Amino acid sequence: MKKLNLETSELIEGLINKDRMAYDYLYDNYSSKLYGIALHITQKRDIAEDVLQETFIKVYKHIDKYDETRGTFFTWMLNICRNGAIDKIRYGKESRKIQYDSLLVDIATNENPEVERANAELWEVLNKLENEHKEILKLSYYYGYAHGEISEKLGIPLGTVKSKIRIALRELRKIYP
Amino acid sequence: MIDIKQYIESGVIEEYVLGKLSEQERAEVECLSTTYPEISKEVEESLISLTLFAEIGATDPKPELKEKIWESILIETKPENIIKLQQSEGTANTSAEKSNIMNYAVAAVLAIIAIGSSYWAFQTNSQLSKAEMEIAELNTANKNIVSDFTTLKDIINKNNSIYELPKAQVIKLEGVAEKSPESMAFAVWDKESGNVYLDVKKLPKNPDGKQYQLWTISDKGQPISVGVFDQSGQKEIINLGRAETSIMFAVTLEKAGGVESPTMSEMYISGKVKS
């Protein structure tokens, strides 16, 4: 387990004190990554913006719940963001039923150029993976499906889903070190 | 014995990293990752993967969002809660003052009693001869030594009898390096009755309001509480409860009375059960 480094502890102290410099640091370093995740999950710019805002507010409100033994500060934020985005598309007023078939298409709509551009960059990397690995990562990481749901949708056993995800991640680490 | 390879391949680590596990399941992963380097490596790698995903898909939000979010943070975290906290602290002070007054009153009464009884003791003692006093003192000292010795002998006999149980397995629990490297205890697990005894050799005294909790990690990798105890420096082996199966025992410091799942950052000692 990683120890909390000084930089992170300073950042946390700054966030507690509502220090503007700490906010600048947090936003400048992490907002594009968090926004990218929210955008890929929700596929809508305005919802992704809401998710990003709610993520930052949650980080400030629950900073005392961050436990450095359970991962980096960034992965903690990332999970807040991911779960917030998944909640939006599943339970919120913006909830929509994801049609699995639509996910097989490389989402090419001209209605939303920003989303499309983000998708294109992601695809460039993911396309280097084999199809089955690409699909499974997309469903798990970007569309927030639980492993059980993926198993149901793809009609393959749960154990296979889990092992495919593991292999896909390993492959991804090789092509994107 | 837990099959590490199978455990990792179950995908539980990925779910852990994504924050999808229950509190109990999460504690299980953390507990096992302190013992098995393969698991902690897998956790590290999964965290890297998760970060990687975010980096690949990074997209800049529109620039004006930065100020909008900052303003909403300032509004949402307005110090309403802080004011409430200060109010409750104020109440606590008033009651603390009241209890101080009570303490002074009790102390004054005790002082009067103490002075009175000392005077009475002085009067009585002065009536005894010096020899009588010495004999009395020696007798008392002797009785104390005999009593201490008997207690100690009983403890040693009892302790030995536990170690000598026919189906007993002794597990050495060693201090966790980051927490308490000097600490040490032996867990004696009687596989016939399932009873688990703890022979604490070295462990810091538990602070007020906290107790140590002994955990067994079942063969399915699940942490199950065996029982709670205080570390008061006594030499007696304590029977804390039972364990049906175990691949590992560990002791954590928890709030008095114990908790449902172990706090991994408060783990003091642990030891693997050799199969």
JSON list of C-alpha atoms in Angstrom, two decimals, chain A residues 7-31 56 59-60 63 73 77, chain B residues 66 70 73:
[
{"chain": "A", "resi": 7, "resn": "GLU", "atom": "CA", "xyz": [2.33, 16.54, -1.68]},
{"chain": "A", "resi": 8, "resn": "THR", "atom": "CA", "xyz": [-0.98, 14.77, -1.15]},
{"chain": "A", "resi": 9, "resn": "SER", "atom": "CA", "xyz": [-1.11, 15.66, 2.53]},
{"chain": "A", "resi": 10, "resn": "GLU", "atom": "CA", "xyz": [-0.43, 19.31, 1.67]},
{"chain": "A", "resi": 11, "resn": "LEU", "atom": "CA", "xyz": [-3.14, 19.18, -0.95]},
{"chain": "A", "resi": 12, "resn": "ILE", "atom": "CA", "xyz": [-5.63, 17.73, 1.52]},
{"chain": "A", "resi": 13, "resn": "GLU", "atom": "CA", "xyz": [-4.78, 20.38, 4.10]},
{"chain": "A", "resi": 14, "resn": "GLY", "atom": "CA", "xyz": [-5.27, 23.06, 1.46]},
{"chain": "A", "resi": 15, "resn": "LEU", "atom": "CA", "xyz": [-8.65, 21.59, 0.50]},
{"chain": "A", "resi": 16, "resn": "ILE", "atom": "CA", "xyz": [-9.79, 21.52, 4.13]},
{"chain": "A", "resi": 17, "resn": "ASN", "atom": "CA", "xyz": [-8.78, 25.18, 4.50]},
{"chain": "A", "resi": 18, "resn": "LYS", "atom": "CA", "xyz": [-10.53, 26.03, 1.19]},
{"chain": "A", "resi": 19, "resn": "ASP", "atom": "CA", "xyz": [-7.26, 27.37, -0.05]},
{"chain": "A", "resi": 20, "resn": "ARG", "atom": "CA", "xyz": [-7.71, 28.62, -3.61]},
{"chain": "A", "resi": 21, "resn": "MET", "atom": "CA", "xyz": [-4.29, 27.38, -4.67]},
{"chain": "A", "resi": 22, "resn": "ALA", "atom": "CA", "xyz": [-5.19, 23.86, -3.59]},
{"chain": "A", "resi": 23, "resn": "TYR", "atom": "CA", "xyz": [-8.36, 24.06, -5.67]},
{"chain": "A", "resi": 24, "resn": "ASP", "atom": "CA", "xyz": [-6.39, 25.29, -8.68]},
{"chain": "A", "resi": 25, "resn": "TYR", "atom": "CA", "xyz": [-3.99, 22.39, -8.30]},
{"chain": "A", "resi": 26, "resn": "LEU", "atom": "CA", "xyz": [-6.81, 19.86, -7.95]},
{"chain": "A", "resi": 27, "resn": "TYR", "atom": "CA", "xyz": [-8.80, 21.24, -10.86]},
{"chain": "A", "resi": 28, "resn": "ASP", "atom": "CA", "xyz": [-5.89, 21.77, -13.23]},
{"chain": "A", "resi": 29, "resn": "ASN", "atom": "CA", "xyz": [-4.51, 18.28, -12.64]},
{"chain": "A", "resi": 30, "resn": "TYR", "atom": "CA", "xyz": [-7.62, 16.17, -12.46]},
{"chain": "A", "resi": 31, "resn": "SER", "atom": "CA", "xyz": [-10.63, 17.87, -14.07]},
{"chain": "A", "resi": 56, "resn": "PHE", "atom": "CA", "xyz": [-15.69, 18.26, -6.62]},
{"chain": "A", "resi": 59, "resn": "VAL", "atom": "CA", "xyz": [-14.53, 15.66, -2.47]},
{"chain": "A", "resi": 60, "resn": "TYR", "atom": "CA", "xyz": [-14.66, 18.83, -0.37]},
{"chain": "A", "resi": 63, "resn": "ILE", "atom": "CA", "xyz": [-12.40, 14.83, 2.52]},
{"chain": "A", "resi": 73, "resn": "PHE", "atom": "CA", "xyz": [-6.25, 10.44, -3.81]},
{"chain": "A", "resi": 77, "resn": "MET", "atom": "CA", "xyz": [-11.91, 10.96, -6.72]},
{"chain": "B", "resi": 66, "resn": "LYS", "atom": "CA", "xyz": [-13.64, 26.08, -13.22]},
{"chain": "B", "resi": 70, "resn": "TRP", "atom": "CA", "xyz": [-15.33, 26.85, -7.17]},
{"chain": "B", "resi": 73, "resn": "ILE", "atom": "CA", "xyz": [-17.98, 24.47, -3.51]}
]
